[in-house]
CSV table of C-alpha atoms in Angstrom, one decimal:
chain,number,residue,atom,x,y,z
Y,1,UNK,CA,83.0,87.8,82.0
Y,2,UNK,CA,83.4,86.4,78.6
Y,3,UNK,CA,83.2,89.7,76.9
Y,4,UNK,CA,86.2,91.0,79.4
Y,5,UNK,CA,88.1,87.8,78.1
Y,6,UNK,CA,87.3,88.7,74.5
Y,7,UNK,CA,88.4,92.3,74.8
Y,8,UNK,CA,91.9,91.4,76.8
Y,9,UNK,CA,92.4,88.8,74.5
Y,10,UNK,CA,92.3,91.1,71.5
Y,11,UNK,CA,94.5,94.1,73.8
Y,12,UNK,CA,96.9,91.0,74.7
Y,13,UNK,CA,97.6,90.6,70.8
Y,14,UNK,CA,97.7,94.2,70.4
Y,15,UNK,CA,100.5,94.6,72.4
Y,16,UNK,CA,102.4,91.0,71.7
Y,17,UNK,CA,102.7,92.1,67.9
Y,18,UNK,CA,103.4,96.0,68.7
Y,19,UNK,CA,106.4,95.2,71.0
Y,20,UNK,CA,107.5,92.4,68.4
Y,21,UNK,CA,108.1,95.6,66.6
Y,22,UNK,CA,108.9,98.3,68.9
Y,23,UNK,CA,113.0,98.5,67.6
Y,24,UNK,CA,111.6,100.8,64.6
Y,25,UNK,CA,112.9,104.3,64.2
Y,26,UNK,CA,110.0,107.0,63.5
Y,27,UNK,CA,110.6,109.9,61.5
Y,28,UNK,CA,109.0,112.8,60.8
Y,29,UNK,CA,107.8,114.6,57.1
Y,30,UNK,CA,109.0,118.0,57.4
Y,31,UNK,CA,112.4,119.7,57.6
Y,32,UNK,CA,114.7,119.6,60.4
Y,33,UNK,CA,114.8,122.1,62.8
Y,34,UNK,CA,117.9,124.1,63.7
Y,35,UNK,CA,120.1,122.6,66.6
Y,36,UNK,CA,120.2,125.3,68.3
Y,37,UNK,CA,116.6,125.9,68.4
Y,38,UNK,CA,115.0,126.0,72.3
Y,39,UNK,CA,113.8,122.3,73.6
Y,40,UNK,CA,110.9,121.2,75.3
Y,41,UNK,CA,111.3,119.5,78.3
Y,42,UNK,CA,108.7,117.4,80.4
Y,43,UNK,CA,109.4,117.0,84.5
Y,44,UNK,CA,107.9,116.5,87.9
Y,45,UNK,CA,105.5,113.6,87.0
Y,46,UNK,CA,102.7,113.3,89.6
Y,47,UNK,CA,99.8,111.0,90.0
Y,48,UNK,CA,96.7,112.7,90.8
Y,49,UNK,CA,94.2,110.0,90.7
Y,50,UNK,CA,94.1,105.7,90.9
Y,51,UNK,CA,90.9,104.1,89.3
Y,52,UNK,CA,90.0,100.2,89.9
Y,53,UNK,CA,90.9,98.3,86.2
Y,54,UNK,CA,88.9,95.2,88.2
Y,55,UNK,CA,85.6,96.7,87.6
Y,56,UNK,CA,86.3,98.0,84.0
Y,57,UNK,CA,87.8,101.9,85.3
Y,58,UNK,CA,90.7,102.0,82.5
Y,59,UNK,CA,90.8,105.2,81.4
Y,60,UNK,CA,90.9,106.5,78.0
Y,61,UNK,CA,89.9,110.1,76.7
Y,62,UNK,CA,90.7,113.2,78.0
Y,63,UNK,CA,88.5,116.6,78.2
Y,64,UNK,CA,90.0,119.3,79.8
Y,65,UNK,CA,87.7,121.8,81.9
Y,66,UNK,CA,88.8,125.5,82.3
Y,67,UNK,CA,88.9,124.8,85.9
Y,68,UNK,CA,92.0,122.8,85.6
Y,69,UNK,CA,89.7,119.5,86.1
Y,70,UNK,CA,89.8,116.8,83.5
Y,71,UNK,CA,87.2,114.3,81.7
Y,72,UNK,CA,87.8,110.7,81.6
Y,73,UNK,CA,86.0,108.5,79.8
Y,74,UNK,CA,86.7,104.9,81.6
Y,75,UNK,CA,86.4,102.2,78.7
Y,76,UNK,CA,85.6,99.0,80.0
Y,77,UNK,CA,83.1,100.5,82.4
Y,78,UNK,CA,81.7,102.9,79.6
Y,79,UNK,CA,81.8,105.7,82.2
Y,80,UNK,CA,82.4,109.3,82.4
Y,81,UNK,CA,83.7,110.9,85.5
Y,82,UNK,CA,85.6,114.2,86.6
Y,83,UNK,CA,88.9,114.4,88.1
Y,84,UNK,CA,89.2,117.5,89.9
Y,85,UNK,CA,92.8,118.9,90.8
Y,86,UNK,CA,92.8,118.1,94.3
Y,87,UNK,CA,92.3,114.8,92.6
Y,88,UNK,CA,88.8,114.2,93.7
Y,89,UNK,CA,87.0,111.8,91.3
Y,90,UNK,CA,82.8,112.3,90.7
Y,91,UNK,CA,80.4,110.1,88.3
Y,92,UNK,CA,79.2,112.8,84.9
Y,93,UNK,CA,77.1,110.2,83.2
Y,94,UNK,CA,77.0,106.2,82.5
Y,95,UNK,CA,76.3,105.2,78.7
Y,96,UNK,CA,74.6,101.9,77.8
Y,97,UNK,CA,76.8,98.9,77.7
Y,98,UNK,CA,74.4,97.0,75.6
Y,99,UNK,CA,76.5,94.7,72.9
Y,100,UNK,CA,80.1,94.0,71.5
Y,101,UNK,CA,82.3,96.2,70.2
Y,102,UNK,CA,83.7,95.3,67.0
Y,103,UNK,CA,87.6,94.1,67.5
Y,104,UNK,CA,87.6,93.9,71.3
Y,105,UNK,CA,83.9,91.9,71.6
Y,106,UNK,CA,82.8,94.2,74.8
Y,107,UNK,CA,81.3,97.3,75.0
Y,108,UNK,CA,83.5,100.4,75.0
Y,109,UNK,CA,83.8,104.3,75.7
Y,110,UNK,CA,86.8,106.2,74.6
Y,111,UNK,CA,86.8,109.2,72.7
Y,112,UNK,CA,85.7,112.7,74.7
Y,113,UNK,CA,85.5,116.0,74.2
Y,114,UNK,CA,84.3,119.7,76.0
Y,115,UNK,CA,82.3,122.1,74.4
Y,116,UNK,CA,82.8,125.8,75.0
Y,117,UNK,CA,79.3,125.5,77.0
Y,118,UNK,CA,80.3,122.7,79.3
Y,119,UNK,CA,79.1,120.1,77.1
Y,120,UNK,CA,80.4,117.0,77.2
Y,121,UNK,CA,80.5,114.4,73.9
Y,122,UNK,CA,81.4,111.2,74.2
Y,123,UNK,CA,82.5,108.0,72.0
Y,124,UNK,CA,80.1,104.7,72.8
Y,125,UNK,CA,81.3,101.6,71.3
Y,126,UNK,CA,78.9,98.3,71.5
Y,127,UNK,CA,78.1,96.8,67.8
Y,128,UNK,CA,74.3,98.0,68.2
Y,129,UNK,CA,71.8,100.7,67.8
Y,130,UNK,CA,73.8,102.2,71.1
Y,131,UNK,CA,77.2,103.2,69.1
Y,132,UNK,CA,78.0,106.5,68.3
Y,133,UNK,CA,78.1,109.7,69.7
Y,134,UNK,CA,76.7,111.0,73.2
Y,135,UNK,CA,75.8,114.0,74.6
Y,136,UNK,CA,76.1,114.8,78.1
Y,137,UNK,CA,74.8,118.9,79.1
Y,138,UNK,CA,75.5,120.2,82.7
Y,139,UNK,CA,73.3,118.6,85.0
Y,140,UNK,CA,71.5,116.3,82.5
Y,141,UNK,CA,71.9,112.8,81.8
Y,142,UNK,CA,73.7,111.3,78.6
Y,143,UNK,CA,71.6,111.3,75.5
Y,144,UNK,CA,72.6,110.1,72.2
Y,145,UNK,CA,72.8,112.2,69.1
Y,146,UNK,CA,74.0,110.4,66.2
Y,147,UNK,CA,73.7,106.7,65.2
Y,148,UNK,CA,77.2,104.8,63.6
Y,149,UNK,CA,77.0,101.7,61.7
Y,150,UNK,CA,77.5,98.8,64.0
Y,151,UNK,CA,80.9,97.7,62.0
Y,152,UNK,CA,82.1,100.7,63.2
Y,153,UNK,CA,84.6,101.5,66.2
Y,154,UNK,CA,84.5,104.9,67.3
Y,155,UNK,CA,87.4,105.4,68.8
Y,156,UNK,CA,89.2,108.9,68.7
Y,157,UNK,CA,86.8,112.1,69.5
Y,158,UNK,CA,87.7,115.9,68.6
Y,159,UNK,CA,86.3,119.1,68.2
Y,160,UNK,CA,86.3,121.9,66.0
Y,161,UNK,CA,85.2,125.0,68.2
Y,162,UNK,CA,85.3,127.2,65.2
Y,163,UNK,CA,82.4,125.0,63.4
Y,164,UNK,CA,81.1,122.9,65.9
Y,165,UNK,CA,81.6,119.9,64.2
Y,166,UNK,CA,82.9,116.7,66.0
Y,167,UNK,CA,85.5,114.2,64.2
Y,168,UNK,CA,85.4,110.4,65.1
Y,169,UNK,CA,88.4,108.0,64.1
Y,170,UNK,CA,86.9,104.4,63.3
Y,171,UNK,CA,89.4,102.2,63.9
Y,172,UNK,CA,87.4,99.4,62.8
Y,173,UNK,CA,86.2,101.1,59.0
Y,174,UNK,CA,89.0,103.1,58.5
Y,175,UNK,CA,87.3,106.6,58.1
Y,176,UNK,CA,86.8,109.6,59.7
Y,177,UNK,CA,82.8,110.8,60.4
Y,178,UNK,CA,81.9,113.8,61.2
Y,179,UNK,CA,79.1,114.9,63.1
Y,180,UNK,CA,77.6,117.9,64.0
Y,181,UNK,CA,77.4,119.2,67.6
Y,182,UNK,CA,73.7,120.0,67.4
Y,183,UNK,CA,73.1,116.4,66.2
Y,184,UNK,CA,72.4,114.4,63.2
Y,185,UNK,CA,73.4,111.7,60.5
Y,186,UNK,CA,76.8,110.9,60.7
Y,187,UNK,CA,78.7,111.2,57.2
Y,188,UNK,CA,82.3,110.5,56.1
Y,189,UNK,CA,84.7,113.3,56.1
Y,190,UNK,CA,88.0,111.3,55.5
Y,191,UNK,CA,88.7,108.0,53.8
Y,192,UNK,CA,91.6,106.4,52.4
Y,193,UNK,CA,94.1,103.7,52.7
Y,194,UNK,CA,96.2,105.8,55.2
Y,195,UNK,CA,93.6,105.3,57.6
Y,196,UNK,CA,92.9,101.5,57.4
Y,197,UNK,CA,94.2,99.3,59.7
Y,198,UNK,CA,96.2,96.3,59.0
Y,199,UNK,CA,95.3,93.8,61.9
Y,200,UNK,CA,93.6,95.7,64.8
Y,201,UNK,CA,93.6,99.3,64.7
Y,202,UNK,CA,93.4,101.1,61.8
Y,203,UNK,CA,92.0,105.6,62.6
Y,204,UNK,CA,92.6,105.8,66.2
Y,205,UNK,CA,93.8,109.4,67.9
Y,206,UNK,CA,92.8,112.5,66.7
Y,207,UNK,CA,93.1,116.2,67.4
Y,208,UNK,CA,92.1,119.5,65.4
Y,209,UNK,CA,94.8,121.9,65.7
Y,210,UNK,CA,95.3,125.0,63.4
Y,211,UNK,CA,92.8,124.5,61.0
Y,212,UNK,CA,93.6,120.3,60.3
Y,213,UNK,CA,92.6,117.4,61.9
Y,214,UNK,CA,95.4,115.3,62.7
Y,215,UNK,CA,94.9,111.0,63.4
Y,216,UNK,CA,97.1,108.6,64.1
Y,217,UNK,CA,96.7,105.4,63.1
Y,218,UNK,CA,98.0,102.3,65.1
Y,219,UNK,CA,98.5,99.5,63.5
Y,220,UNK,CA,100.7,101.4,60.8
Y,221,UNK,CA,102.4,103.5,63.2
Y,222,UNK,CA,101.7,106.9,61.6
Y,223,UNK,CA,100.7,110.1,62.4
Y,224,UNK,CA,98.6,112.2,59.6
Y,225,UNK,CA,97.3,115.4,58.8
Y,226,UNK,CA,93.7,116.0,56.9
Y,227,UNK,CA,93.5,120.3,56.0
Y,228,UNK,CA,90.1,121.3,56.7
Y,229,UNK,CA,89.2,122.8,53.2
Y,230,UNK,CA,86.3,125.5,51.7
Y,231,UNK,CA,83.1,124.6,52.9
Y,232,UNK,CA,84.7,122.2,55.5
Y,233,UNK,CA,85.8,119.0,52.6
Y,234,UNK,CA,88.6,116.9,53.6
Y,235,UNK,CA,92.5,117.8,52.0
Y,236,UNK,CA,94.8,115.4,51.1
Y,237,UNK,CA,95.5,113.0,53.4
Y,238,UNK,CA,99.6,113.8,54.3
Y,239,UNK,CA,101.7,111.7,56.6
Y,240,UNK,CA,103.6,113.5,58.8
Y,241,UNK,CA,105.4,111.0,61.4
Y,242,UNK,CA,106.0,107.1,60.3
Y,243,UNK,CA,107.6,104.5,62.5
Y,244,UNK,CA,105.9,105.2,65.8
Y,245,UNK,CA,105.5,101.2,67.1
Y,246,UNK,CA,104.8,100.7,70.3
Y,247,UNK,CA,100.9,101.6,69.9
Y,248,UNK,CA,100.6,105.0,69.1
Y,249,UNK,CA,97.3,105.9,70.3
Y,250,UNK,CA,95.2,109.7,71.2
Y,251,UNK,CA,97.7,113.0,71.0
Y,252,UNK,CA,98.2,116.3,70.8
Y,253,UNK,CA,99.9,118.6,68.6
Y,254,UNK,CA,100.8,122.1,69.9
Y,255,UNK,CA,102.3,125.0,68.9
Y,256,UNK,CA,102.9,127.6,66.3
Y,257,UNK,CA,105.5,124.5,64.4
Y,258,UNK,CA,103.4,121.1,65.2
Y,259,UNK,CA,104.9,119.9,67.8
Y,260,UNK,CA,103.4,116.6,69.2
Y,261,UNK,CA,102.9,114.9,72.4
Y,262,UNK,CA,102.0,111.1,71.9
Y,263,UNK,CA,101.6,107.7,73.8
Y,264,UNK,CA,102.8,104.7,72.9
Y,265,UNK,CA,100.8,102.5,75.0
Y,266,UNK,CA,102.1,99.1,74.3
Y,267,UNK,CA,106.0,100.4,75.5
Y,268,UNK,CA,104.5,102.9,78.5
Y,269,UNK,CA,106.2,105.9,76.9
Y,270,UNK,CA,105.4,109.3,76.0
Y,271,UNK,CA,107.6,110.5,73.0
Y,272,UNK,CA,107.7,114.5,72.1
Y,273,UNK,CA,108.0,115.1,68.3
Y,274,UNK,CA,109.4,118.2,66.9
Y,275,UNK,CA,109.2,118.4,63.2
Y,276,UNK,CA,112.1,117.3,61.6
Y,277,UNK,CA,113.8,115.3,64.9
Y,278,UNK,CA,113.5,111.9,66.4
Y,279,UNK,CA,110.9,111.2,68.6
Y,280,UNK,CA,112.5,111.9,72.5
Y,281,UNK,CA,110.9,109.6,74.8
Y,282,UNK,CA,110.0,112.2,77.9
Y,283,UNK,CA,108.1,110.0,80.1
Y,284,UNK,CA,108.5,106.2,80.8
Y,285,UNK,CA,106.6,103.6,83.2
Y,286,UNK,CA,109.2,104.8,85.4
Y,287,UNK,CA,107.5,107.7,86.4
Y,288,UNK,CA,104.0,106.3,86.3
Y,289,UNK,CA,102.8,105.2,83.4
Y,290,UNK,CA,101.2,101.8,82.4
Y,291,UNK,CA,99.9,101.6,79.2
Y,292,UNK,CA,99.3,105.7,78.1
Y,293,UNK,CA,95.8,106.4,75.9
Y,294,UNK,CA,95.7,110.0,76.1
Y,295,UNK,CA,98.2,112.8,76.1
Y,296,UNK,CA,96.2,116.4,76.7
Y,297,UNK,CA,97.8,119.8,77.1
Y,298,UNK,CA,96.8,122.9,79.1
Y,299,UNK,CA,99.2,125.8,79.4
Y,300,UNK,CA,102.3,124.3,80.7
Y,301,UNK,CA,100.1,121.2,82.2
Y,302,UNK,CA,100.5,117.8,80.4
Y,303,UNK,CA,97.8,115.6,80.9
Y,304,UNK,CA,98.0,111.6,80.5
Y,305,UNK,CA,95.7,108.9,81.0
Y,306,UNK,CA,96.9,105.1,82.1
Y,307,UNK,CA,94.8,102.7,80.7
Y,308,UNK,CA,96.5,99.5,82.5
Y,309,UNK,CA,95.0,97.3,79.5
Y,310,UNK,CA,98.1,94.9,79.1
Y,311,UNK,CA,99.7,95.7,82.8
Y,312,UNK,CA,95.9,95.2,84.7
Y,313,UNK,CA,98.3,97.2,87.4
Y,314,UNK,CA,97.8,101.3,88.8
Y,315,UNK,CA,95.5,102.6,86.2
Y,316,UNK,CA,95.0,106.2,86.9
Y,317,UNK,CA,95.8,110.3,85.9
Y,318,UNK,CA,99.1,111.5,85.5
Y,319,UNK,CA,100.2,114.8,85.1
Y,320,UNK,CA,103.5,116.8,84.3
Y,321,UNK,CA,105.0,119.9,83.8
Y,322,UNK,CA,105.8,121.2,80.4
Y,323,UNK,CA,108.9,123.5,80.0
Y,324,UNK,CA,110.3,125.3,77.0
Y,325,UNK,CA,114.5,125.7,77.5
Y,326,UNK,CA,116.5,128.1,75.9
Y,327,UNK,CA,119.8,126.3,74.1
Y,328,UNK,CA,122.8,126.7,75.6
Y,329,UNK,CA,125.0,129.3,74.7
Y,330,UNK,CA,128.5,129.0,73.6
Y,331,UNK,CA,131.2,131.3,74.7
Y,332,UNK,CA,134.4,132.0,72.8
Y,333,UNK,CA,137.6,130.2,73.5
């Protein structure tokens, strides 16, 4: 019980000083695109699955399965379960909850990811020799395979299917690790001050997506892009959207121009970034969300998890519909 105190405590002041600054406008790094280009619009919100936040089921990370099922990894109850699409939920694997995450004081799962193989990784947060990253193989039970510091907070999860190397955002350190697949000492990929937080969350979301890792980071309201260089060294750190308050926390970028899908879980909106434009919120607590984690694309399926951190009401698994409209067309007077 005092651990859950902690840890709400700490999310409470999260989202007290993100909404004290939520009137900010965020902008993107990279030219604007013509007005006349198509839009994306996002429609027929559905809830497909309700979790219990009472017993620690917030959930966090999302792993899509080819199936159409997702992952979730459930924080608080440092869980992994499947949420089939008739929305039918089943246990995958419980990690250890065996200390105190730095930040929040409890132990914590968030970050997931699938291999090609059915493999599942996962993020375990709890300020002991239990941190780091976890593997879970079809049918087996979770096993861990690489050790982080216990200052660390392993937050964000992605993989690289081209090298099989995972990246972790730290939102305690400030860094990115990266970790191989197969196992193995975690080293440093990415560091900088662009990835440092200021008063909670520093490296938080994080994606791969045409050859760069992309984080966010929370506290600072940004959204950043690493190139994956020769032999697999961090680029130069470039910040691609500023001004995103509200909590931005784990998105995706899609698309052959970087378009973005993000949550901003403190103000229970998802905004869609195109480069160049304002962020245009496409989902709101209106149609089901309370306090967004996680936004995950497949095909035309978006893909959102509800943490319920700050609202303790209706966390579950949202999804939508993803449509690309042509402009309108003007005729002649």
């Amino acid at each position: 019980m005092r651990r859950r105190l902690r840890t709400l405590g700490a999310l409470v002041t999260l989202s007290a000083s993100l909404l004290a600054f939520s009137t900010t406008t965020a902008t993107a790094a990279t030219p604007t695109s013509p007005a006349s280009a198509a839009t994306w619009v996002v429609s027929a919100p559905r809830i497909v699955a309700r979790f219990d936040v009472n017993t620690g089921q917030s959930p966090e990370g999302i792993a899509l399965e080819p199936t159409g099922s997702a992952l979730i990894s459930l924080a608080n109850a440092s869980a992994v379960v499947r949420v089939r699409r008739d929305g039918q939920v089943e246990p995958v694997g419980q990690l250890p909850r065996s200390g105190a995450c730095p930040i929040l004081g409890g132990s914590y799962s968030s970050g997931i990811a699938r291999g090609p193989d059915g493999t599942v990784y996962v993020l375990n947060c709890t300020g002991s020799a239990d941190s780091g990253v976890w593997r879970i193989r079809r049918g087996g039970v979770p096993e861990q395979i690489a050790r982080l510091p216990v200052q660390a907070f392993p937050n964000g999860l992605a993989l690289d299917e081209r090298t099989g190397d995972l990246y972790a955002a730290d939102s305690a350190l400030g860094v990115i690790w990266k970790v191989p697949t197969t196992g193995g000492t975690p080293r440093v990929w990415a560091s900088g001050p662009e990835l440092t937080r200021d008063e909670l969350f520093g490296a938080n979301g994080i994606t791969v997506h045409r050859g760069q890792v992309w984080v966010s980071n929370t506290d600072r309201g940004t959204i950043m892009r690493i190139p994956i260089g020769a032999g697999g060294a961090a680029g130069p750190i470039r910040t691609m959207v500023s001004g995103l308050t509200g909590g931005v926390d784990n998105f995706t970028v899609f698309g052959p121009d970087d378009t973005i899908l993000a949550p901003l879980i403190a103000t229970n909106e998802i905004v869609l970034i195109r480069p160049g434009q304002q962020p245009q919120v496409v989902l709101t607590a209106a149609d089901g969300l309370s306090n967004p984690t996680h936004v995950q694309l497949r095909g035309d399926t978006v893909y959102v998890s509800n943490s319920a951190f700050f609202t303790r009401v209706d966390p579950n698994l949202l999804v939508a519909h993803l449509d690309r409209r042509a402009p309108a067309t003007r005729t002649a007077a």
